CSV table of C-alpha atoms in Angstrom, one decimal:
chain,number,residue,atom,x,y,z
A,8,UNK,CA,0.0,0.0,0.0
A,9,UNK,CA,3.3,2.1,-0.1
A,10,UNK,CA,1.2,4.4,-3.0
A,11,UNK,CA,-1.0,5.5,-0.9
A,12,UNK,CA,-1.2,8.6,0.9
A,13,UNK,CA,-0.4,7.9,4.5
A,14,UNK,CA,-0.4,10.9,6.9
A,15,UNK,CA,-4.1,11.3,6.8
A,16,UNK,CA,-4.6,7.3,5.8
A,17,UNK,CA,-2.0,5.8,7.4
A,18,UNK,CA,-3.4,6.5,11.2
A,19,UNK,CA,-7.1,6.3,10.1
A,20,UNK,CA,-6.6,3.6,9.1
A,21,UNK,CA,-4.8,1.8,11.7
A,22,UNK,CA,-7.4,3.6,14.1
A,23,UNK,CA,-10.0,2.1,12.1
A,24,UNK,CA,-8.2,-1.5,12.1
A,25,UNK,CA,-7.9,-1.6,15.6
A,26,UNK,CA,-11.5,-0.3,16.5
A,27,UNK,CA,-12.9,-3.5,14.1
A,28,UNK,CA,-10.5,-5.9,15.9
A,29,UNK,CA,-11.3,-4.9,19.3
A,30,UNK,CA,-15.4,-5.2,17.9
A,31,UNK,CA,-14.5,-8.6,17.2
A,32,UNK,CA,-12.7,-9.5,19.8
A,33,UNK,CA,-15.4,-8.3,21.9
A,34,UNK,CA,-18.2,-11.0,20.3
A,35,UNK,CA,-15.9,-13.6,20.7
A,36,UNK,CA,-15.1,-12.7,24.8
A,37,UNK,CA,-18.8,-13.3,24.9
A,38,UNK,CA,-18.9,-16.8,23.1
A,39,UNK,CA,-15.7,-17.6,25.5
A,40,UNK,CA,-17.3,-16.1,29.0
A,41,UNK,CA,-20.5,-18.3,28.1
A,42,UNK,CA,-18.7,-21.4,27.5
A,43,UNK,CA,-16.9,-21.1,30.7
A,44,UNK,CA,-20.2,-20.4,32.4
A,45,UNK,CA,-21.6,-23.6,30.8
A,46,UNK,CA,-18.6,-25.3,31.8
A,47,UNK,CA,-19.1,-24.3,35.5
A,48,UNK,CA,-22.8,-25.1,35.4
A,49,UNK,CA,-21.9,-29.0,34.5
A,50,UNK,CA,-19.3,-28.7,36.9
A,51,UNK,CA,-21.6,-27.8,39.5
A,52,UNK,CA,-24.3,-30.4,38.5
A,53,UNK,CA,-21.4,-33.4,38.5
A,54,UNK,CA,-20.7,-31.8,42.3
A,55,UNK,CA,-24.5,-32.3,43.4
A,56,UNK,CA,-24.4,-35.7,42.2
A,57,UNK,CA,-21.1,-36.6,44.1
A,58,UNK,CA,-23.5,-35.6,46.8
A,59,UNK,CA,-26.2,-38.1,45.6
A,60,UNK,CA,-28.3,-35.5,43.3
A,61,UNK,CA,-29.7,-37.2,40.4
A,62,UNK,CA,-28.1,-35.8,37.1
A,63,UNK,CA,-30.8,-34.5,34.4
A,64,UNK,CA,-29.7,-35.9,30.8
A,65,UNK,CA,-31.9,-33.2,29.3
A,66,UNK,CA,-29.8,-30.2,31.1
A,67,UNK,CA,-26.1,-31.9,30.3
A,68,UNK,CA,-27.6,-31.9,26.7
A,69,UNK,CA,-28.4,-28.5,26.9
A,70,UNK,CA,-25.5,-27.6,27.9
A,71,UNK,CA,-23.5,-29.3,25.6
A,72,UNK,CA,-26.0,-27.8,22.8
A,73,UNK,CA,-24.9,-24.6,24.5
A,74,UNK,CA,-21.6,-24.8,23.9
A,75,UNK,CA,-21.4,-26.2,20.5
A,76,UNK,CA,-23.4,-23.3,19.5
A,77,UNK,CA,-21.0,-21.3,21.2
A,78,UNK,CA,-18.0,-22.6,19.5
A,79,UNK,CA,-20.1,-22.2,15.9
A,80,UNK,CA,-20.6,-18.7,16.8
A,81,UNK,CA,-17.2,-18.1,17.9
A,82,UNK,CA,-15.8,-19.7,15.2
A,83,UNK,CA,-18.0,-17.3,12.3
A,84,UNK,CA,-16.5,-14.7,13.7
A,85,UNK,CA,-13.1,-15.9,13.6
A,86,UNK,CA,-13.6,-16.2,10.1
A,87,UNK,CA,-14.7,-12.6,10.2
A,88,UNK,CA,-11.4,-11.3,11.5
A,89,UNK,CA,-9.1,-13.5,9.5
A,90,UNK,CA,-10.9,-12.1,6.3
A,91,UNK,CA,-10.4,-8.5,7.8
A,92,UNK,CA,-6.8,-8.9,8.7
A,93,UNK,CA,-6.1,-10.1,5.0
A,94,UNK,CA,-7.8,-7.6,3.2
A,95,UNK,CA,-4.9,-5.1,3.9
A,96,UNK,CA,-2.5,-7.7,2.2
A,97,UNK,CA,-2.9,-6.1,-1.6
A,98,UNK,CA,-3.2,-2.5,-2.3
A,99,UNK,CA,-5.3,-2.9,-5.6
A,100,UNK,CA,-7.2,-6.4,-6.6
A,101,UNK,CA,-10.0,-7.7,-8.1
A,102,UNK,CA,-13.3,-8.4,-5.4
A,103,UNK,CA,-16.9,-9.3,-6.2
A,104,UNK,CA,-18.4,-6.3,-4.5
A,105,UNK,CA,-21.2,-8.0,-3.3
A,106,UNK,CA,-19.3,-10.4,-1.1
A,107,UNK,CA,-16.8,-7.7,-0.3
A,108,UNK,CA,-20.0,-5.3,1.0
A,109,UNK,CA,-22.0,-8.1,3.0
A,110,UNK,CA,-18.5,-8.7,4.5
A,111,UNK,CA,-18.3,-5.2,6.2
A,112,UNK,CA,-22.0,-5.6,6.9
A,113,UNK,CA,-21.2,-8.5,9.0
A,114,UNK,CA,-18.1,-6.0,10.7
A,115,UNK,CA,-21.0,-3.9,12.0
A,116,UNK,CA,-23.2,-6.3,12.8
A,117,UNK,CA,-22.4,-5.7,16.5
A,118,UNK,CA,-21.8,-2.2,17.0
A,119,UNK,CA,-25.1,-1.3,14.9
A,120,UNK,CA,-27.1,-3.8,17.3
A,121,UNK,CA,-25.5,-1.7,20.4
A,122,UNK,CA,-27.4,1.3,18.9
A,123,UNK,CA,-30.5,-0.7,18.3
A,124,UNK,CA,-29.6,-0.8,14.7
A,125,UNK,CA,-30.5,-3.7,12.2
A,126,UNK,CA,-28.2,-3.4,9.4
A,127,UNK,CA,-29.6,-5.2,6.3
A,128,UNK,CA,-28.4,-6.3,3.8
A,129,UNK,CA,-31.2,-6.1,1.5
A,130,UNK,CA,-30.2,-6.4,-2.3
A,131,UNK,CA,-26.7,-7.2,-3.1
A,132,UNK,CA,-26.0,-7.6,-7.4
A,133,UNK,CA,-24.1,-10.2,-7.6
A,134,UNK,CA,-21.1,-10.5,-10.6
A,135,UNK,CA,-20.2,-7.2,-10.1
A,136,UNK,CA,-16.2,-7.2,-10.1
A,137,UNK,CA,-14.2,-4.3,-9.4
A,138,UNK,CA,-10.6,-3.3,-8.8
A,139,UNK,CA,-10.3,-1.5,-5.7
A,140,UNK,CA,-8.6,-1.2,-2.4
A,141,UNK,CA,-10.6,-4.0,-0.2
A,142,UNK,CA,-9.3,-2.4,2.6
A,143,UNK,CA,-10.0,1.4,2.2
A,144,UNK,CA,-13.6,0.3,0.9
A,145,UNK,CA,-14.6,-1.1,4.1
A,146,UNK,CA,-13.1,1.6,5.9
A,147,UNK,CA,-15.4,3.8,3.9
A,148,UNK,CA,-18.5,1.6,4.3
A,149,UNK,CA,-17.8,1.3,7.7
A,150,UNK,CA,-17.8,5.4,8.2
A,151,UNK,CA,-21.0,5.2,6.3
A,152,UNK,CA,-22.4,2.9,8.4
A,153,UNK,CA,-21.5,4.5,11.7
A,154,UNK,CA,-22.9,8.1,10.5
A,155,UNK,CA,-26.2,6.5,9.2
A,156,UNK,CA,-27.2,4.5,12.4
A,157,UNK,CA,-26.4,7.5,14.0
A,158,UNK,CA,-29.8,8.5,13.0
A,159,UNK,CA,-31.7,5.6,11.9
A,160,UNK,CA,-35.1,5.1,10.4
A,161,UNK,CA,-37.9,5.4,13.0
A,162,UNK,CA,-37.7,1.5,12.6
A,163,UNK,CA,-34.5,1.7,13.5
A,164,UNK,CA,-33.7,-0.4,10.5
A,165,UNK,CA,-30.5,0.9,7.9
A,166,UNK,CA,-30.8,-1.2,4.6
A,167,UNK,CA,-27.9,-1.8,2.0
A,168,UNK,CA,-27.9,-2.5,-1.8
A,169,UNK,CA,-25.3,-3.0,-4.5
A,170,UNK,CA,-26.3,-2.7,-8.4
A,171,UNK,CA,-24.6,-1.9,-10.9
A,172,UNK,CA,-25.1,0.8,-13.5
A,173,UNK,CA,-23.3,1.6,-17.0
A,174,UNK,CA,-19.3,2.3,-16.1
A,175,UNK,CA,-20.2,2.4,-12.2
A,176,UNK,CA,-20.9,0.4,-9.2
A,177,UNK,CA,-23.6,1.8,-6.9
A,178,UNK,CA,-24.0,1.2,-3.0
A,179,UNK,CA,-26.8,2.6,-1.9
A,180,UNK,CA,-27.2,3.3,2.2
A,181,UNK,CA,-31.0,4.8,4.0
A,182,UNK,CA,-29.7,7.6,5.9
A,183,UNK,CA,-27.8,10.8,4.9
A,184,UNK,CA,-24.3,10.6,3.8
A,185,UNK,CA,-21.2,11.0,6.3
A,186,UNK,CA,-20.1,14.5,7.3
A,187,UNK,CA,-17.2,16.0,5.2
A,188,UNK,CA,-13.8,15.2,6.5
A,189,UNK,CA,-10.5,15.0,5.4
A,190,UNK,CA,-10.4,11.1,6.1
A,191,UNK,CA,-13.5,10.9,4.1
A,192,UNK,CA,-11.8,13.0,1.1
A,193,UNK,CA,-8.6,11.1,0.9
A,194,UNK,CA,-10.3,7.8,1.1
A,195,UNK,CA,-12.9,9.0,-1.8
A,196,UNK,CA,-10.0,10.3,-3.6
A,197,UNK,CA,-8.2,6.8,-3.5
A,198,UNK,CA,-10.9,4.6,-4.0
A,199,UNK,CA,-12.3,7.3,-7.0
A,200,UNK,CA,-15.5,7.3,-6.1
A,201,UNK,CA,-17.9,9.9,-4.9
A,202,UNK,CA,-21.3,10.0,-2.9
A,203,UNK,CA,-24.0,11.7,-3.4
A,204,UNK,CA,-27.2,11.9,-1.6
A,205,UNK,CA,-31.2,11.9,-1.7
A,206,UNK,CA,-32.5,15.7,-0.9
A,207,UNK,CA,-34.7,14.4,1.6
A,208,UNK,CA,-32.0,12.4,3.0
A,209,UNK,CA,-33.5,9.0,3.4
A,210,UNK,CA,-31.0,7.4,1.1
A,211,UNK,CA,-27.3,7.8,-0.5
A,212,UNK,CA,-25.1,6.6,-2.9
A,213,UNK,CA,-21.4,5.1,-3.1
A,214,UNK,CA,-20.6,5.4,-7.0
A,215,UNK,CA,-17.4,3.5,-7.8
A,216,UNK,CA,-15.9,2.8,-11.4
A,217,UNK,CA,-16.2,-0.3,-12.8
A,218,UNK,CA,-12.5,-1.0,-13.3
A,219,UNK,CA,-11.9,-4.6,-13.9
A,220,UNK,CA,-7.9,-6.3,-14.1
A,221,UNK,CA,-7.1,-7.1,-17.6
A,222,UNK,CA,-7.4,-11.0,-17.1
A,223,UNK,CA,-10.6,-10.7,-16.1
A,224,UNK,CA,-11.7,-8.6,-19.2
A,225,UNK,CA,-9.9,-11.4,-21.2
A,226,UNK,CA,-11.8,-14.4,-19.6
B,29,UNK,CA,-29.3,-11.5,49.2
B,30,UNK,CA,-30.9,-10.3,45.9
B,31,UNK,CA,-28.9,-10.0,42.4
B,32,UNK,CA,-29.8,-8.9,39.7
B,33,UNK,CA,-27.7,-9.7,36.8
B,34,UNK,CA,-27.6,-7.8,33.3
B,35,UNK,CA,-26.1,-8.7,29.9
B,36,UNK,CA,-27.7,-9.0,26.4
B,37,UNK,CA,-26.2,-12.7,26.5
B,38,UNK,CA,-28.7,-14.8,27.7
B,39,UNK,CA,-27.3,-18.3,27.8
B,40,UNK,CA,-24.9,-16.4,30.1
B,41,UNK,CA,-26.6,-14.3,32.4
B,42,UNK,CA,-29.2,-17.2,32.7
B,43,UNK,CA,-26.4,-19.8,33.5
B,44,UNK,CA,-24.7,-17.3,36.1
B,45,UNK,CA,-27.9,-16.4,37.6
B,46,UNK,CA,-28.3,-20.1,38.3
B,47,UNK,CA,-25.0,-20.9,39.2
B,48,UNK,CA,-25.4,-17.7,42.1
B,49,UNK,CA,-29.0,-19.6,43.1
B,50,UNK,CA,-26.5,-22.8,44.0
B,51,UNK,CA,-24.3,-20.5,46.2
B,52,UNK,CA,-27.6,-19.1,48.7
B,53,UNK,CA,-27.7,-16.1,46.7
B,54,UNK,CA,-31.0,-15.3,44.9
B,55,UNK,CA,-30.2,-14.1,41.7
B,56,UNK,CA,-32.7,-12.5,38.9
B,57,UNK,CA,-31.9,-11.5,35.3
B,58,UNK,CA,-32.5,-9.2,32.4
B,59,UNK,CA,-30.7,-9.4,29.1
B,60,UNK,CA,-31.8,-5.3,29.0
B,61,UNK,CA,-31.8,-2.4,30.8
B,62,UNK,CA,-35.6,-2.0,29.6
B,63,UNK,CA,-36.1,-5.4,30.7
B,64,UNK,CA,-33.9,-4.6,34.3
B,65,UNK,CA,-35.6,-1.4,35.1
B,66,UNK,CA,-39.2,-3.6,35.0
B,67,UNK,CA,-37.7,-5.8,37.6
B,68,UNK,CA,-36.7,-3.0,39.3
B,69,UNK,CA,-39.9,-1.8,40.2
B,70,UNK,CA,-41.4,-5.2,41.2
B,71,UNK,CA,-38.3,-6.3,43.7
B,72,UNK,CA,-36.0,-5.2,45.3
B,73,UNK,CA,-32.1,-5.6,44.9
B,74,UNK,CA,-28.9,-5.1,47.1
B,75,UNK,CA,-26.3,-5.6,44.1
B,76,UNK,CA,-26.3,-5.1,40.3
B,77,UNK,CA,-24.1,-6.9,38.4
B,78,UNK,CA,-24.1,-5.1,34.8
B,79,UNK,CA,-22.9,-5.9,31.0
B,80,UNK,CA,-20.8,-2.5,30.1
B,81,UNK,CA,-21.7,-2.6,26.3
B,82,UNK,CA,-25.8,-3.4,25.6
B,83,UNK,CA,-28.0,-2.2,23.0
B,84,UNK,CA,-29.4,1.1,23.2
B,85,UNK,CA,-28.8,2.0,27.1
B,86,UNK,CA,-24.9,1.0,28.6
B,87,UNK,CA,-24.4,-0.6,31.4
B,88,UNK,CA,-23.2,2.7,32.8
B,89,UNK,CA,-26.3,4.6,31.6
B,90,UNK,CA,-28.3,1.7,33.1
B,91,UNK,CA,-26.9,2.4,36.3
B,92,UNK,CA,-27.6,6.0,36.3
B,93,UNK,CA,-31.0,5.1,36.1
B,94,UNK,CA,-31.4,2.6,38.8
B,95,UNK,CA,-29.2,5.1,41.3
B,96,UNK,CA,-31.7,8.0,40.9
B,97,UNK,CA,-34.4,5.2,42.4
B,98,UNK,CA,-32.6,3.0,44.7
B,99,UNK,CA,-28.8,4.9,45.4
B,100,UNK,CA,-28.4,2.2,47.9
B,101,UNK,CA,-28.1,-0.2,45.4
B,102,UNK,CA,-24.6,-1.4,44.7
B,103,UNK,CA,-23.2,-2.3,41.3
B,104,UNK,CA,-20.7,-4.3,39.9
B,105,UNK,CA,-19.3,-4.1,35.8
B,106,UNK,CA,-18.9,-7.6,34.2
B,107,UNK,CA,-17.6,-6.9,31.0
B,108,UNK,CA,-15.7,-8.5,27.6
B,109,UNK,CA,-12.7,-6.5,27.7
B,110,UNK,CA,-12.1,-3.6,30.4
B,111,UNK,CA,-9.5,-1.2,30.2
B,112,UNK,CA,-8.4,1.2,32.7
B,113,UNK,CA,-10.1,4.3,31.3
B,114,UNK,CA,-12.7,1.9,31.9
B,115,UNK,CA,-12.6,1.0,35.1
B,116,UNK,CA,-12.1,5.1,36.7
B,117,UNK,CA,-15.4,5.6,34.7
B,118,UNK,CA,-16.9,3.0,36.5
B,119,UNK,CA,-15.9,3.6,39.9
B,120,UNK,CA,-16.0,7.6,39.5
B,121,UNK,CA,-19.6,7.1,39.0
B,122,UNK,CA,-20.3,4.9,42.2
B,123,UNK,CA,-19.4,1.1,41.3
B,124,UNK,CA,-18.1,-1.0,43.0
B,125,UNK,CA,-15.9,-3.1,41.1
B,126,UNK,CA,-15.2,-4.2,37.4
B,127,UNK,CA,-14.6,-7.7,36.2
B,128,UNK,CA,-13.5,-8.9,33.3
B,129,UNK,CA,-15.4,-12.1,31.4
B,130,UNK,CA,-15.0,-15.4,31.5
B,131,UNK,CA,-15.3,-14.7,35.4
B,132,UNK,CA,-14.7,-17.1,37.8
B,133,UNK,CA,-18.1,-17.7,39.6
B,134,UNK,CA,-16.4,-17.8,43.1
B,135,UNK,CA,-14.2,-14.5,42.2
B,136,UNK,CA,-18.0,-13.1,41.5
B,137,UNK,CA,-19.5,-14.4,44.6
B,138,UNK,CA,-16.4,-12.3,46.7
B,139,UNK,CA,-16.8,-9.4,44.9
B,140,UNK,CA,-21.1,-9.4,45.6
B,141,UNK,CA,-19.9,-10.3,49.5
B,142,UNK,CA,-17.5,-7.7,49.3
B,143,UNK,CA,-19.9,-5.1,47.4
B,144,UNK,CA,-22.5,-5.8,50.3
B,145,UNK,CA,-19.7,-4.6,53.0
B,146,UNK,CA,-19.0,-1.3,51.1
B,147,UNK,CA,-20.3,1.7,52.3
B,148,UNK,CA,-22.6,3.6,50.3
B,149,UNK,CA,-22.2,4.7,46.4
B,150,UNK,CA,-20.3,7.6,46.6
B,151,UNK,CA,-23.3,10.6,45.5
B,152,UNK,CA,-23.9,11.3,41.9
B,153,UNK,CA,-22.6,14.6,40.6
């Protein structure tokens, strides 16, 4: 990523990086703290019956359900991080922007549900392929994200879609677009798109170019 | 002794409750702080023991609530990952103590014991 501009990017970004791991981190602290608790719970049911209690075979199950769901859960998210953590590994490639965008939709699962947000994602075009910075697109999603459950819909409900139109990518976000910033600039700059907004605020728009590699064209 | 025990993870502050209900301490949950406040008005409650980070009201706003109706009440911060910004917050505004998850249920059972020997919060500002 040594092209891109760092002194604005450069600690945004690693800002940015460390708020979505520490997100993370957080769910998975929860999957871990219930596990233990389900661990204690059998262990204090294989303590009564050292003292003669009967044991229930419907509440080991359930425990055991428990934690297997637990370790599911923990595990997605996992998968959530490890796909973060390599996005920053190439500067410029080729991503399906519908995978790419329910991906950062799944970053802010949690923190939109601390605000009593449900972020959907409601319509995402699949086979669109652009060449962008994976990276600095979620970073720009994610500020988009943040700014628009800021003030939700009355019900409380922030809906996401991807299309495509001729030369461009569109992701389109209810809510009024972020604030102007100099993050926001430089990332828009780098990524070459632009946003541009409803009057009546209720939606707005990430337009991208549809730049594909030239293997791609070729195939 | 009456708990009550808030976090938006049910499977956990269900098993915990239980788990306190094996120790002689009688232990009721919420997994929000509209759900908490309800039980609230029906019961009453020596110690809180509250999730920092829930949907829509904090753990912290939470206890700003129940303080300006019971500011006997004492409170205790079970949380994913604490830090120590974290923890002056907590205690500047009249906890008692902050633990981090996965908690050791006996390391929770001193802390409530040793919540219930504190004197009072200290006053809201």
């Amino acid at each position: 990523m040594n092209e891109i501009r760092w002194k604005t990017l450069g600690p945004e970004g690693l800002r940015f990086f460390g708020k979505v791991c520490a997100d993370l981190s957080h769910e998975i602290k929860n999957s871990l703290a219930t596990i233990n608790e389900q661990n204690g719970l059998l262990d204090d049911f294989l303590t009564m019956a050292e003292q003669g209690a009967p044991l229930d075979p419907v509440r080991i199950h359930k425990i055991t359900r428990a934690v297997a769901g637990h370790v599911e859960r923990a595990n997605k998210v996992v998968n959530k991080l490890n796909r973060f953590a390599h996005s920053v590994d190439h500067s410029r490639r080729q991503v399906e922007l519908d995978v790419l965008v329910r991906q950062a939709c799944e970053l802010y699962e949690r923190p939109a549900a601390i605000k009593g947000v449900v972020l959907t994602p409601e319509s995402l075009q699949q086979g669109i392929n652009i060449r962008t910075n994976p990276f600095l697109l979620q970073q720009l999603l994610l500020i988009c994200f943040e700014h628009a459950s800021a003030r939700p819909s009355p019900d409380s409900t922030m809906s996401v879609v991807v299309e495509r139109t001729p030369g461009h990518a569109l992701i389109s976000m209810t809510g009024s677009g972020p604030d102007a910033s100099p993050v926001l600039d430089e990332l828009l700059d780098e990524l070459e798109a632009g946003i541009t907004g409803d009057a009546d605020g209720t939606w707005f728009r990430i337009r991208i170019p549809l730049k594909v590699d030239a293997e791609h064209v070729s195939a | 002794m009456n708990i009550l025990l808030v976090d938006d993870e049910e499977e956990l502050v269900s098993t915990l409750a239980e788990r306190l209900g094996f120790r002689g301490l009688e232990a009721q949950w919420a997994t929000s702080a509209e759900q908490a406040m309800k039980k609230i008005e029906n019961h009453h409650f020596n110690v809180a023991v509250l999730d920092v980070k829930m949907p829509r009201i904090s753990g912290l706003e939470l206890m700003d609530m129940i303080r300006q109706k019971h500011p006997d009440m004492k409170f205790i911060f079970l949380t994913g990952h604490g830090s120590q910004a974290d923890f002056q917050q907590g205690c500047s505004c009249g906890a008692c103590f902050y633990l981090i998850k996965p908690v050791r249920i006996d390391d929770l059972v001193k802390k409530i014991n040793e919540a219930m020997g504190q004197p009072p919060a200290c006053p809201k500002n």
